[in-house]
């Protein structure tokens, strides 16, 4: 379960504070595939960051039951001054998983050949991204977060990575942020609509999509 209580999050735009979340309160049931539907991709990303715990709210509280993963594609959990195996050891201590197992799974999934003693920051960006994804998928979480699309991977590894992601998510829940409901219509089974800083949960993706499209049409009508 994920619960937000009176959560506020703001950013400064041209010297003026704009609220991405304004007193948002919502409960997401466990093991649901939730589409986060919002018209502003930047605001959607901020909501994912708050739900996952990588960014704190300005005010309010967030309650997480179970382990929440950082959003797919994030590399912020890595210590780039340390080696890959040192990062695996750190994650093993935090999550109570054997570091050797974490490293093996991550290396197999990434397809990257390690350089002994080399700090992660010395790897090419693309290789560092694949190693980060491998470490992410080496662990099982209760909540996963996707911003618009699944991580980019080499064509030769797409089927393998997609299969592992599907397996991991099937044993937990997911929040998938998008500005276009059609992208997740065949996957998500519930919806979370972001509008004017508020969040509303809908038990079906159909209802959430209808509400969201109505908001988009209303907003478009005001501009004309």
Short mmCIF file of C-alpha atoms in Angstrom, two decimals:
data_model
loop_
_atom_site.label_atom_id
_atom_site.label_comp_id
_atom_site.label_asym_id
_atom_site.label_seq_id
_atom_site.Cartn_x
_atom_site.Cartn_y
_atom_site.Cartn_z
CA UNK A 1 0.00 0.00 0.00
CA UNK A 2 1.03 3.58 -0.68
CA UNK A 3 -0.60 6.47 1.14
CA UNK A 4 -0.19 10.22 0.76
CA UNK A 5 -1.57 12.49 3.47
CA UNK A 6 -1.93 16.20 2.73
CA UNK A 7 1.19 16.19 0.55
CA UNK A 8 2.51 19.41 -0.94
CA UNK A 9 5.33 19.77 -3.46
CA UNK A 10 6.24 22.96 -5.26
CA UNK A 11 8.76 24.26 -7.76
CA UNK A 12 9.78 27.78 -8.69
CA UNK A 13 8.92 28.80 -12.23
CA UNK A 14 10.15 32.25 -13.30
CA UNK A 15 10.43 33.26 -9.66
CA UNK A 16 6.92 32.13 -8.79
CA UNK A 17 6.11 29.00 -6.78
CA UNK A 18 3.87 26.51 -8.56
CA UNK A 19 2.41 23.52 -6.76
CA UNK A 20 2.84 20.12 -8.38
CA UNK A 21 0.97 18.60 -5.45
CA UNK A 22 -1.33 20.74 -3.31
CA UNK A 23 -2.70 18.93 -0.27
CA UNK A 24 -2.90 15.61 -2.10
CA UNK A 25 -4.27 12.67 -0.11
CA UNK A 26 -4.74 9.23 -1.67
CA UNK A 27 -4.34 5.51 -0.93
CA UNK A 28 -3.07 3.04 -3.54
CA UNK A 29 -3.98 -0.60 -2.79
CA UNK A 30 -1.20 -3.21 -2.98
CA UNK A 31 -0.46 -5.31 -6.08
CA UNK A 32 -2.29 -3.01 -8.48
CA UNK A 33 -1.08 -1.79 -11.88
CA UNK A 34 -1.85 1.91 -11.60
CA UNK A 35 -1.64 4.43 -14.45
CA UNK A 36 -0.65 7.88 -13.21
CA UNK A 37 -2.36 10.22 -15.69
CA UNK A 38 -1.26 13.84 -15.72
CA UNK A 39 -0.98 16.48 -18.42
CA UNK A 40 2.47 17.68 -17.33
CA UNK A 41 5.26 15.11 -17.67
CA UNK A 42 7.52 16.99 -15.25
CA UNK A 43 4.84 16.96 -12.56
CA UNK A 44 4.20 13.26 -13.19
CA UNK A 45 7.90 12.54 -12.65
CA UNK A 46 7.85 14.46 -9.36
CA UNK A 47 4.89 12.42 -8.13
CA UNK A 48 6.78 9.21 -8.92
CA UNK A 49 9.80 10.53 -7.04
CA UNK A 50 7.70 11.26 -3.98
CA UNK A 51 5.84 7.95 -4.09
CA UNK A 52 9.10 6.01 -4.43
CA UNK A 53 10.86 7.97 -1.71
CA UNK A 54 13.76 9.42 -3.70
CA UNK A 55 12.38 12.93 -3.17
CA UNK A 56 10.67 14.23 0.00
CA UNK A 57 7.49 16.32 -0.07
CA UNK A 58 7.61 19.93 1.08
CA UNK A 59 4.80 19.18 3.52
CA UNK A 60 2.68 16.17 4.43
CA UNK A 61 3.53 12.51 4.87
CA UNK A 62 3.99 9.44 2.70
CA UNK A 63 3.40 5.94 4.06
CA UNK A 64 4.79 2.90 2.26
CA UNK A 65 3.90 -0.67 3.17
CA UNK A 66 6.53 -2.90 1.58
CA UNK A 67 9.69 -2.03 -0.33
CA UNK A 68 9.46 0.73 -2.93
CA UNK A 69 11.89 0.70 -5.85
CA UNK A 70 13.39 3.85 -7.33
CA UNK A 71 11.88 4.70 -10.75
CA UNK A 72 13.15 2.52 -13.59
CA UNK A 73 16.03 4.19 -15.39
CA UNK A 74 17.23 6.04 -12.29
CA UNK A 75 20.95 5.89 -11.49
CA UNK A 76 20.75 8.08 -8.39
CA UNK A 77 20.97 5.07 -6.07
CA UNK A 78 24.50 4.31 -7.30
CA UNK A 79 27.75 5.50 -5.75
CA UNK A 80 29.69 6.27 -8.91
CA UNK A 81 32.95 6.68 -6.99
CA UNK A 82 32.75 3.01 -5.95
CA UNK A 83 33.10 -0.15 -8.02
CA UNK A 84 30.18 -2.21 -9.28
CA UNK A 85 30.80 -4.93 -6.67
CA UNK A 86 31.00 -2.36 -3.88
CA UNK A 87 27.60 -1.07 -4.97
CA UNK A 88 26.25 -4.64 -5.01
CA UNK A 89 27.60 -5.19 -1.49
CA UNK A 90 25.92 -2.01 -0.27
CA UNK A 91 22.56 -3.04 -1.73
CA UNK A 92 22.99 -6.50 -0.21
CA UNK A 93 23.45 -5.03 3.26
CA UNK A 94 20.48 -2.67 2.87
CA UNK A 95 18.03 -5.26 1.53
CA UNK A 96 19.35 -8.40 3.21
CA UNK A 97 20.30 -10.18 -0.02
CA UNK A 98 23.56 -11.97 -0.79
CA UNK A 99 25.82 -9.51 -2.62
CA UNK A 100 27.31 -12.24 -4.80
CA UNK A 101 23.84 -13.17 -6.05
CA UNK A 102 23.00 -9.53 -6.73
CA UNK A 103 26.21 -9.02 -8.71
CA UNK A 104 25.80 -12.22 -10.75
CA UNK A 105 22.19 -11.47 -11.72
CA UNK A 106 23.02 -7.87 -12.59
CA UNK A 107 26.03 -8.82 -14.72
CA UNK A 108 24.08 -11.52 -16.56
CA UNK A 109 21.21 -9.14 -17.31
CA UNK A 110 23.38 -6.21 -18.33
CA UNK A 111 25.74 -8.19 -20.56
CA UNK A 112 28.53 -5.81 -19.50
CA UNK A 113 32.04 -7.11 -18.91
CA UNK A 114 33.36 -5.69 -15.63
CA UNK A 115 36.74 -4.01 -15.29
CA UNK A 116 38.31 -5.06 -12.02
CA UNK A 117 38.67 -2.19 -9.55
CA UNK A 118 37.18 0.37 -11.93
CA UNK A 119 34.84 2.95 -10.41
CA UNK A 120 31.40 3.13 -12.03
CA UNK A 121 31.97 6.69 -13.17
CA UNK A 122 34.75 5.40 -15.44
CA UNK A 123 32.35 3.24 -17.45
CA UNK A 124 30.66 4.68 -20.55
CA UNK A 125 27.23 6.17 -19.82
CA UNK A 126 25.39 3.42 -21.72
CA UNK A 127 27.20 0.67 -19.80
CA UNK A 128 26.57 2.41 -16.49
CA UNK A 129 22.89 2.61 -17.35
CA UNK A 130 22.74 -1.13 -18.10
CA UNK A 131 24.56 -2.01 -14.88
CA UNK A 132 22.16 0.18 -12.90
CA UNK A 133 19.18 -1.59 -14.48
CA UNK A 134 20.77 -4.96 -13.76
CA UNK A 135 21.20 -4.08 -10.08
CA UNK A 136 17.60 -2.86 -9.94
CA UNK A 137 16.27 -6.12 -11.40
CA UNK A 138 18.47 -8.23 -9.13
CA UNK A 139 16.20 -7.23 -6.24
CA UNK A 140 12.51 -7.88 -5.64
CA UNK A 141 10.43 -4.88 -4.57
CA UNK A 142 6.76 -4.48 -3.65
CA UNK A 143 6.30 -1.33 -5.73
CA UNK A 144 7.82 -0.35 -9.06
CA UNK A 145 7.64 2.99 -10.87
CA UNK A 146 7.83 3.69 -14.60
CA UNK A 147 8.05 7.15 -16.15
CA UNK A 148 6.45 7.09 -19.64
CA UNK A 149 8.38 4.10 -21.01
CA UNK A 150 10.44 1.10 -19.97
CA UNK A 151 14.23 1.55 -19.83
CA UNK A 152 16.13 1.53 -23.10
CA UNK A 153 18.20 -1.61 -23.58
CA UNK A 154 20.23 -3.06 -26.47
CA UNK A 155 18.01 -4.80 -29.04
CA UNK A 156 19.61 -8.17 -28.34
CA UNK A 157 18.56 -8.00 -24.68
CA UNK A 158 15.05 -6.55 -24.99
CA UNK A 159 13.19 -9.88 -24.72
CA UNK A 160 15.21 -10.99 -21.68
CA UNK A 161 14.93 -7.69 -19.84
CA UNK A 162 11.22 -7.28 -20.60
CA UNK A 163 10.61 -10.80 -19.29
CA UNK A 164 12.43 -10.11 -16.03
CA UNK A 165 10.64 -6.79 -15.56
CA UNK A 166 7.27 -8.50 -16.13
CA UNK A 167 8.16 -11.19 -13.59
CA UNK A 168 9.26 -8.69 -10.95
CA UNK A 169 6.19 -6.50 -11.40
CA UNK A 170 3.83 -9.51 -11.33
CA UNK A 171 4.86 -10.07 -7.71
CA UNK A 172 4.30 -6.47 -6.67
CA UNK A 173 2.53 -3.33 -7.77
CA UNK A 174 3.42 -0.64 -10.28
CA UNK A 175 2.68 3.03 -10.89
CA UNK A 176 3.18 3.94 -14.57
CA UNK A 177 3.18 7.67 -15.32
CA UNK A 178 2.06 8.90 -18.71
CA UNK A 179 0.37 11.81 -20.46
CA UNK A 180 -1.37 9.39 -22.85
CA UNK A 181 -3.73 6.72 -21.41
CA UNK A 182 -3.58 4.73 -24.66
CA UNK A 183 0.03 3.77 -23.92
CA UNK A 184 -0.93 1.82 -20.79
CA UNK A 185 -4.56 0.86 -21.53
CA UNK A 186 -3.75 -2.80 -22.12
CA UNK A 187 -1.53 -3.10 -19.07
CA UNK A 188 -2.79 -1.02 -16.15
CA UNK A 189 -5.94 -2.02 -14.26
CA UNK A 190 -6.45 1.15 -12.19
CA UNK A 191 -5.81 4.86 -12.53
CA UNK A 192 -4.52 7.84 -10.58
CA UNK A 193 -5.42 11.22 -12.07
CA UNK A 194 -3.28 14.26 -11.31
CA UNK A 195 -5.10 17.57 -11.73
CA UNK A 196 -4.32 20.98 -10.23
CA UNK A 197 -2.17 19.41 -7.52
CA UNK A 198 -4.76 16.84 -6.47
CA UNK A 199 -4.64 13.06 -6.90
CA UNK A 200 -7.75 10.90 -7.35
CA UNK A 201 -7.63 7.10 -7.46
CA UNK A 202 -9.99 5.16 -9.73
CA UNK A 203 -10.49 1.42 -9.41
CA UNK A 204 -10.55 0.89 -13.19
CA UNK A 205 -8.31 2.27 -15.91
CA UNK A 206 -11.42 2.87 -18.03
CA UNK A 207 -12.95 5.31 -15.54
CA UNK A 208 -9.62 7.04 -14.93
CA UNK A 209 -9.03 7.46 -18.67
CA UNK A 210 -12.50 8.92 -19.20
CA UNK A 211 -12.00 11.46 -16.41
CA UNK A 212 -8.54 12.36 -17.68
CA UNK A 213 -9.68 12.83 -21.29
CA UNK A 214 -12.49 15.08 -20.09
CA UNK A 215 -9.98 17.22 -18.19
CA UNK A 216 -7.73 17.43 -21.27
CA UNK A 217 -10.65 18.50 -23.47
CA UNK A 218 -11.76 21.10 -20.93
CA UNK A 219 -8.24 22.49 -20.68
CA UNK A 220 -7.94 22.61 -24.48
CA UNK A 221 -11.29 24.39 -24.74
CA UNK A 222 -10.14 27.13 -22.39
CA UNK A 223 -7.12 27.83 -24.59
CA UNK A 224 -9.24 28.40 -27.72
#
